[in-house]
Amino acid sequence: MKEKIKIGILGATGTVGKGALEMFGCCQKEYHYLLGGRNKTHLEQVSNTYLKDASYQTMLIDVTDKEKCIEFCRLCDIVVDCSGPVCELGFYIVESCLDLDIPYVTVSGDKIILDHIEAYRKDNNTPCVLACGLSPGLTELLAVYMTQQYDEVEEIEEYLGGKSYFSQSAIKDILAALILHSDEEVGMG
C-alpha cells in the first residue's frame, strides 16, 4: 500500500488555518495531516471538527524556534504555512523547508517574504508557492490566459478589489509591506 502524503499545516487553529482545513475536508482520507500550533486543546478541537475521518497528528510548535521548525518540517512532504504575521514571526519555517527541500505553501504573498526567499534560497529550487490567500487564483490565471492570446505583451496592469474578511495577522503583514516598501508599487496576497 502506498504511503499517504504528509501535509503539515501550521497555524491550524487560526482563521486561515481553519479555512485551509475546511478546504482539505473533501480529501481527508487521501492524506496524512500534521497540524501545528501553540495550543494543544485548540489543535484537538480543530482536528475533531475538520478532520473527523482523516489520519492526523498534532504538534505544539512555536514558529520563532528554529529547531522546532526544522523538527516539524522533517515530518512533512509539503508544508502549508497559515501562521502569521510573518513580519513578527520571522522566516524559520520557509528557511527550514528550503534547507530540507520540502515544498512550501503560504497565504502570505507580500514582498517581505518574497525578498527573503530570493535572498535565502541561492541555487535552491525547492517549490515555494506564495499568496494563496486573496490572490493568486482566477485573477492570475486570467492574466496568463490573456498573454497567451497575443504574440507580444508589453505590460499587464491588474486591479483587484473585494469585500473580504482579513485576519489580524493578514492586516499586520499588509501594513508592514506597505510601510517597508512605501516608495514602490507592491502587490498584496
XYZ file of C-alpha atoms in Angstrom:
189
model
C 0.000 0.000 0.000
C 1.321 3.422 -0.961
C 2.197 5.679 1.968
C -0.001 8.766 2.294
C 1.474 12.168 1.532
C 2.074 14.064 4.773
C 0.723 17.609 4.715
C 1.881 19.896 7.506
C -0.443 22.778 8.335
C 0.986 25.472 10.594
C -1.311 27.943 12.301
C -4.047 25.324 12.026
C -6.142 26.845 14.826
C -6.260 30.362 13.391
C -8.714 31.887 10.957
C -6.701 30.975 7.861
C -5.646 27.568 9.183
C -9.265 26.580 9.796
C -10.108 27.713 6.269
C -7.334 25.504 4.894
C -8.577 22.540 6.928
C -12.081 23.127 5.632
C -10.777 23.048 2.062
C -8.919 19.787 2.721
C -12.145 18.281 4.062
C -13.075 16.853 0.657
C -9.935 14.685 0.532
C -9.428 13.808 4.195
C -8.748 10.118 3.639
C -6.152 10.639 0.895
C -3.524 12.368 3.053
C -1.969 12.307 6.500
C -2.053 15.674 8.271
C 0.334 17.154 10.816
C -1.302 20.134 12.478
C 0.973 22.638 14.156
C 0.001 25.299 16.625
C 0.675 26.766 20.063
C -2.284 25.338 21.986
C -2.876 21.570 22.342
C -6.568 21.949 23.276
C -7.255 24.134 20.227
C -5.372 21.702 17.963
C -7.544 18.827 19.177
C -10.709 20.904 18.716
C -9.942 21.787 15.089
C -8.837 18.206 14.393
C -12.128 16.847 15.695
C -14.097 19.463 13.775
C -12.375 19.394 10.380
C -10.587 16.037 10.155
C -13.099 13.577 11.567
C -12.246 10.839 9.061
C -8.613 11.724 8.482
C -5.291 10.348 9.606
C -3.611 13.130 11.573
C -1.207 14.119 14.318
C -0.843 17.364 16.228
C 2.346 19.074 17.315
C 2.924 22.023 19.586
C 5.220 24.440 17.809
C 6.496 27.951 18.262
C 7.453 29.135 14.764
C 10.007 31.515 16.285
C 12.007 28.465 17.453
C 14.275 27.380 14.576
C 14.855 23.844 15.937
C 11.109 23.230 16.378
C 10.514 24.460 12.828
C 13.092 22.026 11.479
C 11.570 19.192 13.544
C 8.081 19.973 12.205
C 9.166 20.267 8.572
C 11.143 16.999 8.691
C 7.857 15.176 9.334
C 6.158 16.609 6.231
C 6.151 16.085 2.472
C 4.729 19.589 2.000
C 4.163 22.465 4.422
C 1.170 24.812 4.262
C 2.038 27.831 6.395
C -1.029 29.595 7.778
C 0.842 31.125 10.705
C 1.370 34.801 10.876
C 2.045 37.584 10.750
C 5.345 36.799 9.064
C 6.535 40.357 9.792
C 6.527 39.425 13.510
C 7.173 35.671 13.480
C 10.044 35.578 11.021
C 11.148 33.121 8.372
C 12.222 29.926 10.163
C 9.505 27.829 8.537
C 10.324 28.762 4.939
C 14.054 28.513 5.688
C 13.554 25.020 7.130
C 11.574 23.974 4.063
C 14.279 25.286 1.746
C 17.049 23.630 3.778
C 15.200 20.289 3.789
C 13.921 20.542 0.182
C 10.267 20.424 1.248
C 7.708 22.315 -0.871
C 6.377 25.391 0.933
C 2.945 26.995 0.503
C 1.889 30.174 2.288
C -1.065 32.511 2.249
C 1.316 35.427 2.602
C 2.457 36.906 -0.650
C 3.896 40.253 0.124
C 7.282 41.483 -0.914
C 8.745 40.892 2.548
C 8.602 37.121 2.255
C 9.415 37.073 -1.464
C 12.576 39.138 -0.925
C 13.628 36.878 1.933
C 13.117 33.687 -0.084
C 15.030 35.061 -3.063
C 17.954 36.112 -0.851
C 17.981 32.875 1.169
C 17.444 30.240 -1.490
C 20.569 30.861 -3.606
C 20.641 27.870 -6.031
C 17.845 26.011 -4.249
C 14.884 25.101 -6.481
C 12.509 23.896 -3.778
C 8.990 24.957 -4.821
C 7.598 27.910 -2.867
C 4.026 28.958 -3.567
C 3.132 32.378 -2.213
C -0.079 34.372 -1.946
C -2.565 31.546 -1.662
C -4.843 33.849 0.275
C -6.663 36.618 -1.596
C -4.612 36.221 -4.725
C -3.485 34.279 -6.861
C -6.274 32.264 -8.247
C -8.529 33.050 -11.155
C -7.150 36.606 -11.247
C -3.664 35.471 -12.259
C -4.947 32.648 -14.458
C -6.932 35.168 -16.486
C -3.835 37.335 -16.880
C -1.823 34.334 -18.104
C -4.619 33.378 -20.486
C -4.719 36.912 -21.889
C -0.953 36.935 -22.539
C -1.296 33.693 -24.493
C -3.773 35.335 -26.862
C -1.148 37.735 -28.256
C 2.247 37.326 -29.895
C 3.759 40.023 -27.718
C 2.633 41.616 -24.455
C 4.325 44.742 -23.154
C 2.580 45.071 -19.832
C -0.397 43.839 -17.869
C -1.854 46.037 -15.185
C -4.213 44.276 -12.842
C -6.520 45.671 -10.174
C -8.243 43.535 -7.602
C -10.866 44.515 -5.094
C -13.356 42.828 -2.912
C -15.137 42.705 0.357
C -13.204 40.080 2.265
C -12.522 39.422 5.909
C -8.845 39.852 6.835
C -7.392 38.247 9.935
C -5.327 40.430 12.273
C -2.190 38.641 11.038
C -3.006 39.437 7.419
C -3.618 43.079 8.229
C -0.272 43.319 10.063
C 1.590 41.778 7.125
C -0.142 44.040 4.606
C 0.632 47.162 6.628
C 4.248 46.067 7.227
C 4.748 45.545 3.480
C 3.218 48.926 2.665
C 5.421 50.695 5.206
C 8.589 48.828 4.226
C 8.023 49.388 0.516
C 6.174 52.711 0.599
C 8.191 54.021 -2.332
C 7.327 51.043 -4.616
C 4.245 49.510 -6.146
C 3.603 46.443 -4.017
C 1.243 43.557 -4.709
C -0.556 42.028 -1.785
C -1.508 38.361 -1.307
